[in-house]
Coordinates of N, CA and C in Angstrom, one line a residue:
M192 N -42.9 -23.7 21.3 CA -42.2 -23.9 20.0 C -41.6 -22.6 19.5
M193 N -40.4 -22.5 19.2 CA -39.8 -21.3 18.8 C -40.0 -21.1 17.3
D194 N -40.3 -19.8 16.9 CA -40.4 -19.5 15.5 C -39.1 -19.5 14.8
P195 N -39.0 -20.1 13.6 CA -37.7 -20.1 12.9 C -37.3 -18.7 12.6
V196 N -36.0 -18.5 12.7 CA -35.4 -17.2 12.4 C -34.7 -17.3 11.1
L197 N -35.2 -16.4 10.2 CA -34.6 -16.4 8.8 C -33.5 -15.5 8.7
H198 N -32.4 -16.0 8.1 CA -31.2 -15.2 7.9 C -31.0 -14.9 6.4
P199 N -30.9 -13.7 6.0 CA -30.7 -13.4 4.6 C -29.4 -14.1 4.1
R200 N -29.5 -14.7 2.9 CA -28.4 -15.3 2.3 C -27.6 -14.3 1.5
I201 N -26.3 -14.1 2.0 CA -25.5 -13.0 1.3 C -24.7 -13.7 0.2
I202 N -25.0 -13.2 -1.0 CA -24.3 -13.7 -2.2 C -23.3 -12.7 -2.7
E203 N -22.0 -13.0 -2.7 CA -21.0 -12.1 -3.1 C -21.1 -11.9 -4.6
N204 N -21.1 -10.7 -5.1 CA -21.1 -10.4 -6.5 C -19.7 -10.4 -7.1
K205 N -19.5 -11.5 -7.9 CA -18.2 -11.7 -8.5 C -18.2 -11.4 -10.0
D206 N -19.3 -10.8 -10.5 CA -19.4 -10.6 -11.9 C -18.3 -9.6 -12.4
W207 N -18.0 -8.6 -11.6 CA -17.0 -7.6 -12.0 C -15.6 -8.2 -12.1
A208 N -15.3 -9.2 -11.2 CA -14.0 -9.8 -11.2 C -13.9 -10.7 -12.5
T209 N -15.0 -11.5 -12.7 CA -15.0 -12.3 -13.9 C -14.8 -11.5 -15.2
A210 N -15.5 -10.4 -15.3 CA -15.3 -9.5 -16.4 C -13.9 -9.0 -16.6
L211 N -13.2 -8.7 -15.5 CA -11.8 -8.3 -15.5 C -10.9 -9.4 -15.9
F212 N -11.1 -10.6 -15.4 CA -10.3 -11.7 -15.8 C -10.4 -12.0 -17.3
V213 N -11.7 -12.0 -17.8 CA -11.9 -12.2 -19.2 C -11.2 -11.1 -20.0
L214 N -11.3 -9.8 -19.6 CA -10.7 -8.7 -20.3 C -9.2 -9.0 -20.3
S215 N -8.6 -9.4 -19.2 CA -7.1 -9.7 -19.2 C -6.8 -10.7 -20.2
L216 N -7.5 -11.8 -20.3 CA -7.3 -12.9 -21.2 C -7.4 -12.4 -22.7
I217 N -8.4 -11.6 -22.9 CA -8.6 -11.0 -24.3 C -7.4 -10.2 -24.7
L218 N -6.9 -9.3 -23.8 CA -5.8 -8.5 -24.0 C -4.5 -9.3 -24.3
I219 N -4.3 -10.4 -23.5 CA -3.2 -11.3 -23.8 C -3.3 -12.0 -25.1
A220 N -4.5 -12.4 -25.5 CA -4.7 -13.1 -26.7 C -4.5 -12.2 -27.9
L221 N -5.0 -10.9 -27.8 CA -4.8 -9.9 -28.9 C -3.3 -9.6 -29.0
T222 N -2.6 -9.4 -27.9 CA -1.2 -9.1 -27.9 C -0.4 -10.2 -28.6
K223 N -0.8 -11.4 -28.2 CA -0.1 -12.6 -28.9 C -0.4 -12.7 -30.4
S224 N -1.6 -12.3 -30.7 CA -2.0 -12.4 -32.2 C -1.2 -11.3 -33.0
V225 N -1.2 -10.1 -32.4 CA -0.6 -8.9 -33.2 C 0.9 -9.0 -33.1
F226 N 1.5 -9.4 -32.0 CA 2.9 -9.4 -31.8 C 3.4 -10.8 -31.5
E227 N 3.1 -11.7 -32.4 CA 3.3 -13.1 -32.2 C 4.8 -13.5 -31.9
N228 N 5.7 -13.0 -32.7 CA 7.1 -13.4 -32.5 C 7.6 -12.8 -31.2
R229 N 7.3 -11.5 -31.0 CA 7.7 -10.8 -29.7 C 7.1 -11.5 -28.5
F230 N 5.9 -11.9 -28.6 CA 5.2 -12.5 -27.4 C 5.9 -13.8 -27.1
N231 N 6.2 -14.6 -28.2 CA 6.9 -15.9 -28.0 C 8.2 -15.7 -27.3
D232 N 9.0 -14.7 -27.7 CA 10.3 -14.4 -27.1 C 10.1 -14.0 -25.6
F233 N 9.0 -13.2 -25.4 CA 8.7 -12.7 -24.1 C 8.4 -13.9 -23.1
T234 N 7.7 -14.9 -23.6 CA 7.3 -16.0 -22.7 C 8.5 -16.9 -22.3
K235 N 9.6 -16.7 -23.0 CA 10.8 -17.5 -22.7 C 11.8 -16.7 -21.9
L236 N 11.3 -15.6 -21.3 CA 12.2 -14.7 -20.6 C 12.8 -15.4 -19.3
I237 N 12.1 -16.4 -18.8 CA 12.6 -17.0 -17.6 C 13.9 -17.8 -17.8
Y238 N 14.1 -18.2 -19.0 CA 15.3 -19.0 -19.2 C 16.1 -18.5 -20.4
S239 N 15.7 -17.4 -21.1 CA 16.4 -16.9 -22.2 C 16.4 -15.4 -22.2
D240 N 17.6 -14.8 -22.5 CA 17.7 -13.3 -22.5 C 17.5 -12.7 -23.9
K241 N 17.0 -13.5 -24.9 CA 16.8 -13.1 -26.2 C 15.9 -11.9 -26.3
Y242 N 14.8 -11.9 -25.6 CA 13.9 -10.8 -25.6 C 14.6 -9.5 -25.1
I243 N 15.3 -9.6 -24.1 CA 16.0 -8.4 -23.5 C 17.0 -7.8 -24.6
K244 N 17.7 -8.7 -25.3 CA 18.7 -8.2 -26.2 C 18.0 -7.7 -27.5
M245 N 16.9 -8.2 -27.9 CA 16.2 -7.8 -29.1 C 15.5 -6.5 -28.9
Y246 N 14.9 -6.3 -27.8 CA 14.0 -5.2 -27.5 C 14.6 -4.3 -26.4
R247 N 15.8 -3.9 -26.6 CA 16.5 -3.1 -25.6 C 16.4 -1.6 -25.9
D248 N 15.8 -1.2 -27.0 CA 15.6 0.2 -27.4 C 14.5 0.8 -26.5
S249 N 14.7 2.0 -25.9 CA 13.7 2.6 -25.0 C 12.4 2.9 -25.6
S250 N 12.4 3.0 -27.0 CA 11.1 3.3 -27.7 C 10.1 2.2 -27.4
H251 N 10.5 1.0 -27.1 CA 9.6 -0.1 -26.8 C 8.8 0.0 -25.6
L252 N 9.2 1.0 -24.7 CA 8.4 1.3 -23.5 C 7.0 1.8 -23.9
M253 N 6.8 2.5 -25.0 CA 5.6 3.1 -25.4 C 4.9 2.3 -26.5
S254 N 5.3 1.1 -26.8 CA 4.7 0.3 -27.8 C 3.3 -0.3 -27.4
G255 N 2.5 -0.7 -28.4 CA 1.3 -1.3 -28.1 C 1.4 -2.6 -27.3
F256 N 2.5 -3.3 -27.5 CA 2.7 -4.5 -26.8 C 2.9 -4.2 -25.3
T257 N 3.7 -3.2 -25.0 CA 4.0 -2.9 -23.6 C 2.7 -2.3 -22.9
I258 N 2.0 -1.5 -23.6 CA 0.8 -0.8 -23.0 C -0.3 -1.8 -22.7
A259 N -0.5 -2.7 -23.6 CA -1.6 -3.7 -23.4 C -1.2 -4.6 -22.2
L260 N 0.0 -5.1 -22.2 CA 0.4 -6.0 -21.1 C 0.6 -5.2 -19.8
F261 N 0.8 -3.9 -19.9 CA 0.8 -3.0 -18.7 C -0.6 -3.0 -18.0
V262 N -1.6 -2.9 -18.8 CA -3.0 -3.0 -18.2 C -3.2 -4.3 -17.5
V263 N -2.8 -5.4 -18.2 CA -3.0 -6.7 -17.6 C -2.2 -6.8 -16.3
Q264 N -1.0 -6.3 -16.3 CA -0.1 -6.3 -15.1 C -0.8 -5.6 -13.9
I265 N -1.3 -4.4 -14.2 CA -2.0 -3.7 -13.1 C -3.2 -4.4 -12.6
I266 N -4.0 -5.0 -13.4 CA -5.1 -5.8 -13.0 C -4.6 -7.0 -12.1
S267 N -3.6 -7.7 -12.6 CA -3.1 -8.8 -11.9 C -2.6 -8.4 -10.5
F268 N -1.8 -7.3 -10.4 CA -1.2 -6.9 -9.1 C -2.3 -6.4 -8.2
S269 N -3.3 -5.7 -8.7 CA -4.4 -5.2 -7.9 C -5.2 -6.4 -7.3
F270 N -5.5 -7.4 -8.1 CA -6.2 -8.6 -7.6 C -5.3 -9.3 -6.5
F271 N -4.0 -9.4 -6.8 CA -3.2 -10.1 -5.8 C -3.1 -9.4 -4.5
L272 N -3.0 -8.0 -4.5 CA -3.0 -7.3 -3.3 C -4.3 -7.3 -2.6
Q273 N -5.4 -7.3 -3.3 CA -6.7 -7.4 -2.6 C -6.9 -8.8 -2.0
L274 N -6.4 -9.9 -2.7 CA -6.5 -11.2 -2.1 C -5.6 -11.3 -0.9
F275 N -4.5 -10.7 -1.0 CA -3.6 -10.7 0.2 C -4.2 -10.1 1.4
L276 N -4.8 -8.9 1.2 CA -5.5 -8.2 2.3 C -6.7 -9.1 2.8
S277 N -7.4 -9.7 1.9 CA -8.5 -10.5 2.2 C -8.1 -11.8 3.1
Y278 N -7.1 -12.4 2.7 CA -6.6 -13.6 3.4 C -6.2 -13.3 4.8
Y279 N -5.8 -12.0 5.0 CA -5.3 -11.6 6.4 C -6.4 -10.8 7.1
G280 N -7.7 -10.9 6.6 CA -8.8 -10.3 7.2 C -8.9 -8.8 7.2
R281 N -8.2 -8.2 6.3 CA -8.2 -6.7 6.2 C -9.1 -6.1 5.2
A282 N -9.7 -7.0 4.3 CA -10.6 -6.5 3.3 C -11.4 -7.7 2.8
S283 N -12.4 -7.4 1.9 CA -13.1 -8.4 1.2 C -12.7 -8.5 -0.2
K284 N -12.5 -9.8 -0.7 CA -12.0 -9.9 -2.0 C -13.0 -9.6 -3.1
S285 N -14.3 -9.5 -2.7 CA -15.4 -9.2 -3.6 C -15.7 -7.7 -3.6
D286 N -14.9 -6.9 -2.9 CA -15.2 -5.4 -2.8 C -14.6 -4.7 -4.1
W287 N -15.5 -4.4 -5.0 CA -15.1 -3.8 -6.3 C -14.6 -2.4 -6.1
M288 N -15.1 -1.7 -5.1 CA -14.6 -0.4 -4.9 C -13.2 -0.4 -4.4
L289 N -12.8 -1.3 -3.5 CA -11.5 -1.5 -3.1 C -10.5 -1.8 -4.3
F290 N -11.0 -2.7 -5.2 CA -10.2 -3.0 -6.3 C -9.9 -1.7 -7.2
I291 N -10.9 -0.9 -7.4 CA -10.7 0.3 -8.1 C -9.6 1.2 -7.4
Q292 N -9.7 1.3 -6.1 CA -8.7 2.1 -5.3 C -7.3 1.5 -5.5
L293 N -7.2 0.2 -5.4 CA -5.9 -0.4 -5.5 C -5.4 -0.3 -7.0
F294 N -6.3 -0.5 -7.9 CA -5.9 -0.3 -9.3 C -5.4 1.1 -9.6
T295 N -6.1 2.1 -9.1 CA -5.7 3.5 -9.3 C -4.4 3.8 -8.5
F296 N -4.2 3.3 -7.3 CA -3.0 3.5 -6.5 C -1.8 3.0 -7.2
I297 N -1.9 1.7 -7.6 CA -0.7 1.0 -8.3 C -0.4 1.7 -9.6
T298 N -1.4 2.1 -10.4 CA -1.1 2.8 -11.6 C -0.4 4.1 -11.4
Y299 N -0.9 4.9 -10.5 CA -0.3 6.2 -10.2 C 1.1 6.1 -9.6
F300 N 1.2 5.1 -8.8 CA 2.5 4.8 -8.1 C 3.6 4.5 -9.1
I301 N 3.3 3.6 -10.1 CA 4.3 3.2 -11.1 C 4.6 4.3 -12.0
L302 N 3.5 5.1 -12.5 CA 3.7 6.1 -13.4 C 4.5 7.3 -12.8
A303 N 4.1 7.7 -11.6 CA 4.7 8.8 -10.9 C 6.2 8.4 -10.6
K304 N 6.4 7.2 -10.2 CA 7.8 6.8 -9.9 C 8.6 6.8 -11.2
F305 N 8.0 6.4 -12.3 CA 8.7 6.5 -13.6 C 9.1 7.9 -14.0
L306 N 8.2 8.8 -13.9 CA 8.4 10.2 -14.2 C 9.5 10.9 -13.3
I307 N 9.4 10.6 -12.0 CA 10.4 11.1 -11.1 C 11.8 10.6 -11.5
E308 N 11.9 9.3 -11.8 CA 13.1 8.7 -12.2 C 13.7 9.3 -13.5
K309 N 12.8 9.7 -14.4 CA 13.3 10.4 -15.6 C 13.9 11.7 -15.3
I310 N 13.2 12.4 -14.4 CA 13.7 13.8 -14.0 C 15.1 13.7 -13.3
I311 N 15.2 12.7 -12.4 CA 16.4 12.5 -11.7 C 17.5 12.1 -12.6
A312 N 17.2 11.2 -13.5 CA 18.2 10.7 -14.5 C 18.7 11.8 -15.3
T313 N 17.9 12.7 -15.7 CA 18.3 13.9 -16.5 C 19.2 14.8 -15.7
A314 N 18.8 15.0 -14.4 CA 19.5 15.9 -13.5 C 20.9 15.4 -13.2
F315 N 21.0 14.0 -13.1 CA 22.3 13.4 -12.7 C 23.1 12.9 -13.9
K316 N 22.5 13.1 -15.1 CA 23.1 12.7 -16.4 C 23.4 11.2 -16.5
I317 N 22.4 10.5 -16.1 CA 22.5 9.0 -16.2 C 21.3 8.5 -17.0
E318 N 20.9 9.2 -18.0 CA 19.7 8.8 -18.8 C 19.9 7.5 -19.5
E319 N 21.0 7.2 -20.0 CA 21.2 5.9 -20.7 C 21.0 4.7 -19.7
F320 N 21.6 4.8 -18.6 CA 21.4 3.8 -17.6 C 20.0 3.6 -17.2
M321 N 19.3 4.7 -16.9 CA 17.9 4.7 -16.4 C 17.0 4.1 -17.5
E322 N 17.2 4.5 -18.7 CA 16.4 4.0 -19.8 C 16.4 2.4 -19.9
Q323 N 17.6 1.9 -19.8 CA 17.8 0.5 -19.8 C 17.3 -0.2 -18.6
F324 N 17.5 0.5 -17.5 CA 17.1 0.0 -16.2 C 15.5 -0.1 -16.1
N325 N 14.9 1.0 -16.6 CA 13.4 1.0 -16.6 C 12.9 0.0 -17.5
L326 N 13.5 -0.2 -18.7 CA 13.0 -1.2 -19.7 C 13.1 -2.6 -19.1
K327 N 14.2 -2.9 -18.4 CA 14.3 -4.2 -17.8 C 13.3 -4.4 -16.7
K328 N 13.1 -3.3 -15.9 CA 12.1 -3.4 -14.8 C 10.7 -3.7 -15.3
V329 N 10.3 -2.9 -16.3 CA 9.0 -3.0 -16.9 C 8.8 -4.4 -17.5
T330 N 9.9 -4.9 -18.2 CA 9.8 -6.3 -18.8 C 9.6 -7.4 -17.7
Y331 N 10.4 -7.4 -16.7 CA 10.3 -8.4 -15.7 C 9.1 -8.2 -14.8
R332 N 8.7 -7.0 -14.6 CA 7.5 -6.8 -13.8 C 6.2 -7.2 -14.5
T333 N 6.2 -7.0 -15.8 CA 5.1 -7.5 -16.7 C 5.1 -9.0 -16.7
Y334 N 6.2 -9.6 -16.7 CA 6.3 -11.1 -16.7 C 5.8 -11.6 -15.4
I335 N 6.1 -11.0 -14.3 CA 5.6 -11.4 -13.0 C 4.1 -11.3 -13.0
G336 N 3.6 -10.2 -13.5 CA 2.2 -10.0 -13.6 C 1.4 -11.0 -14.3
L337 N 2.0 -11.5 -15.4 CA 1.3 -12.6 -16.2 C 1.4 -13.9 -15.5
I338 N 2.4 -14.1 -14.7 CA 2.5 -15.4 -14.0 C 1.5 -15.4 -12.8
I339 N 1.4 -14.2 -12.2 CA 0.5 -14.1 -11.0 C -1.0 -14.2 -11.4
L340 N -1.3 -13.8 -12.7 CA -2.7 -13.7 -13.1 C -3.5 -15.0 -12.9
P341 N -3.0 -16.2 -13.4 CA -3.7 -17.4 -13.1 C -3.8 -17.8 -11.7
I342 N -2.8 -17.4 -10.9 CA -2.8 -17.6 -9.4 C -3.9 -16.8 -8.8
D343 N -4.1 -15.5 -9.3 CA -5.2 -14.7 -8.8 C -6.5 -15.3 -9.1
L344 N -6.7 -15.8 -10.3 CA -7.9 -16.4 -10.7 C -8.3 -17.6 -9.8
I345 N -7.3 -18.5 -9.5 CA -7.6 -19.6 -8.6 C -7.9 -19.2 -7.2
L346 N -7.1 -18.3 -6.7 CA -7.3 -17.8 -5.3 C -8.6 -17.1 -5.1
Y347 N -9.0 -16.4 -6.2 CA -10.3 -15.7 -6.1 C -11.5 -16.6 -6.0
Y348 N -11.5 -17.6 -6.7 CA -12.7 -18.5 -6.8 C -12.6 -19.7 -5.9
F349 N -11.5 -20.0 -5.3 CA -11.4 -21.1 -4.3 C -10.8 -20.6 -3.0
D350 N -11.4 -21.0 -1.9 CA -11.0 -20.5 -0.6 C -10.3 -21.6 0.2
T351 N -9.8 -22.6 -0.4 CA -9.1 -23.7 0.3 C -7.6 -23.5 0.5
F352 N -7.1 -22.4 0.0 CA -5.6 -22.3 0.1 C -5.2 -21.5 1.4
S353 N -4.0 -21.9 1.9 CA -3.5 -21.2 3.1 C -2.9 -19.9 2.7
K354 N -3.0 -19.0 3.7 CA -2.4 -17.6 3.4 C -0.9 -17.7 3.3
N355 N -0.3 -18.8 3.6 CA 1.2 -18.9 3.5 C 1.6 -19.0 2.0
I356 N 0.6 -19.2 1.1 CA 1.0 -19.2 -0.3 C 1.6 -17.9 -0.8
F357 N 1.3 -16.8 -0.1 CA 1.7 -15.5 -0.5 C 3.3 -15.3 -0.3
L358 N 3.8 -16.0 0.7 CA 5.2 -15.8 1.0 C 6.1 -16.3 -0.2
P359 N 5.9 -17.5 -0.7 CA 6.8 -17.9 -1.8 C 6.6 -17.0 -3.1
I360 N 5.4 -16.5 -3.3 CA 5.2 -15.6 -4.4 C 6.0 -14.3 -4.2
F361 N 5.9 -13.7 -3.0 CA 6.6 -12.5 -2.8 C 8.1 -12.7 -2.9
T362 N 8.6 -13.9 -2.4 CA 10.0 -14.2 -2.5 C 10.5 -14.3 -3.9
I363 N 9.7 -15.0 -4.8 CA 10.1 -15.1 -6.2 C 10.2 -13.8 -6.9
A364 N 9.2 -12.9 -6.6 CA 9.1 -11.6 -7.2 C 10.3 -10.8 -6.7
L365 N 10.7 -10.9 -5.4 CA 11.9 -10.2 -4.9 C 13.2 -10.7 -5.6
I366 N 13.3 -12.0 -5.8 CA 14.5 -12.5 -6.4 C 14.6 -12.0 -7.9
I367 N 13.5 -12.0 -8.6 CA 13.5 -11.5 -10.0 C 13.9 -10.0 -10.0
N368 N 13.3 -9.2 -9.1 CA 13.7 -7.8 -9.0 C 15.2 -7.6 -8.7
L369 N 15.7 -8.4 -7.8 CA 17.1 -8.4 -7.5 C 18.0 -8.8 -8.7
F370 N 17.5 -9.8 -9.4 CA 18.2 -10.2 -10.6 C 18.3 -9.0 -11.6
T371 N 17.2 -8.3 -11.8 CA 17.1 -7.2 -12.7 C 18.2 -6.1 -12.3
Y372 N 18.2 -5.8 -11.0 CA 19.2 -4.8 -10.5 C 20.6 -5.3 -10.8
L373 N 21.0 -6.5 -10.5 CA 22.3 -7.0 -10.7 C 22.7 -7.0 -12.1
L374 N 21.8 -7.4 -13.0 CA 22.1 -7.5 -14.4 C 22.3 -6.1 -15.0
T375 N 21.5 -5.2 -14.6 CA 21.7 -3.8 -15.2 C 23.0 -3.2 -14.6
I376 N 23.2 -3.4 -13.3 CA 24.4 -2.8 -12.7 C 25.7 -3.4 -13.4
K377 N 25.6 -4.7 -13.7 CA 26.8 -5.4 -14.4 C 27.0 -4.8 -15.7
N378 N 26.0 -4.5 -16.5 CA 26.1 -4.0 -17.8 C 26.5 -2.5 -17.9
Y379 N 26.3 -1.8 -16.8 CA 26.6 -0.3 -16.8 C 27.5 0.0 -15.5
Q380 N 28.3 -0.9 -15.2 CA 29.1 -0.7 -14.0 C 30.1 0.5 -14.1
S381 N 30.7 0.7 -15.3 CA 31.6 1.8 -15.5 C 30.9 3.1 -15.3
L382 N 29.7 3.2 -15.9 CA 28.9 4.4 -15.8 C 28.5 4.7 -14.3
I383 N 28.1 3.6 -13.6 CA 27.6 3.7 -12.2 C 28.8 4.1 -11.3
M384 N 30.0 3.5 -11.5 CA 31.1 3.9 -10.7 C 31.5 5.3 -10.8
G385 N 31.3 5.9 -12.0 CA 31.6 7.3 -12.2 C 30.6 8.2 -11.5
K386 N 29.4 7.7 -11.2 CA 28.3 8.5 -10.6 C 27.8 7.7 -9.4
L387 N 28.6 7.1 -8.6 CA 28.2 6.2 -7.5 C 27.3 6.9 -6.5
F388 N 27.7 8.1 -6.1 CA 26.9 8.8 -5.1 C 25.5 9.0 -5.6
Y389 N 25.3 9.5 -6.8 CA 24.0 9.7 -7.4 C 23.2 8.4 -7.5
F390 N 23.9 7.3 -7.8 CA 23.2 6.0 -7.9 C 22.7 5.5 -6.5
I391 N 23.5 5.7 -5.5 CA 23.1 5.3 -4.2 C 22.0 6.2 -3.7
L392 N 22.0 7.4 -4.0 CA 20.9 8.4 -3.6 C 19.6 7.9 -4.3
Y393 N 19.8 7.6 -5.6 CA 18.6 7.1 -6.3 C 18.0 5.8 -5.7
L394 N 18.8 4.9 -5.4 CA 18.4 3.6 -4.8 C 17.6 3.9 -3.5
C395 N 18.2 4.7 -2.6 CA 17.6 5.0 -1.3 C 16.3 5.8 -1.5
A396 N 16.2 6.7 -2.4 CA 15.1 7.6 -2.5 C 13.9 7.0 -3.3
L397 N 14.2 6.2 -4.3 CA 13.2 5.7 -5.2 C 13.0 4.2 -5.3
E398 N 14.0 3.5 -4.8 CA 13.8 2.0 -4.9 C 13.7 1.4 -3.5
I399 N 14.0 2.0 -2.5 CA 13.9 1.4 -1.1 C 12.9 2.2 -0.3
A400 N 12.9 3.5 -0.2 CA 12.0 4.3 0.6 C 10.5 4.0 0.3
P401 N 10.1 4.1 -0.9 CA 8.6 3.9 -1.2 C 8.1 2.6 -0.7
Y402 N 8.8 1.5 -0.9 CA 8.4 0.2 -0.5 C 8.5 0.0 1.1
Y403 N 9.4 0.7 1.7 CA 9.5 0.7 3.1 C 8.3 1.4 3.7
F404 N 8.0 2.5 3.2 CA 6.8 3.3 3.8 C 5.5 2.5 3.6
M405 N 5.4 1.8 2.4 CA 4.2 1.0 2.2 C 4.1 -0.2 3.2
Y406 N 5.3 -0.8 3.4 CA 5.3 -1.9 4.4 C 5.0 -1.4 5.8
Y407 N 5.6 -0.2 6.1 CA 5.3 0.4 7.5 C 3.8 0.7 7.6
W408 N 3.2 1.3 6.6 CA 1.8 1.6 6.6 C 0.9 0.4 6.8
F409 N 1.3 -0.7 6.1 CA 0.5 -1.9 6.2 C 0.7 -2.6 7.6
T410 N 1.9 -2.7 8.1 CA 2.2 -3.4 9.3 C 1.9 -2.6 10.6
K411 N 2.1 -1.3 10.5 CA 1.9 -0.5 11.7 C 0.7 0.5 11.6
G412 N 0.5 1.0 10.5 CA -0.6 2.0 10.4 C -2.0 1.4 10.5
N413 N -2.1 0.1 10.2 CA -3.5 -0.5 10.3 C -3.6 -1.5 11.5
T414 N -2.7 -1.4 12.5 CA -2.9 -2.2 13.7 C -3.9 -1.6 14.6

């Protein structure tokens, strides 16, 4: 008779993720409470441009509303990227150290890109365009982050979904980003045409190259 072999039961620690999801919901609730009218306009962004027209001043980039939802946005994107890596067998979705690395990377990537864009805008004398462009990008990126957050929560606690779910989400995010570019270009086409070379240089250097290198690193660097 063979002796039974005992295997240790591995229980994934998800407390840290639960705490972050709760923190995100608290930040959203506080933001809605403090900036009720602005938050209501923001939630209608998908079918109304009222928010864009009312809060087009660049000073809104540093407001409490934007900063609070920026934190939620980074948490949402970090979870989404970790879940994406997990579904493709490249990481564990319960690895809190990986989450910290992703959170730090995304934060520094966005902030560093923003600062470089400010420097280039000053050098090329397209500050007005870049301020409005960044404001729209921040607005729509934050909106995407809030939409993805409940998806993160479901995907994190349930393993029954296909990895193909990521494709439509990436597609929607790409369409929204493209819409942001076209809308801003339309509003500032006279300014852009006068500095077309610098605008094309900006697009290649800061809007295409960083994402291409990240894509290359993921698809080629980790094979």
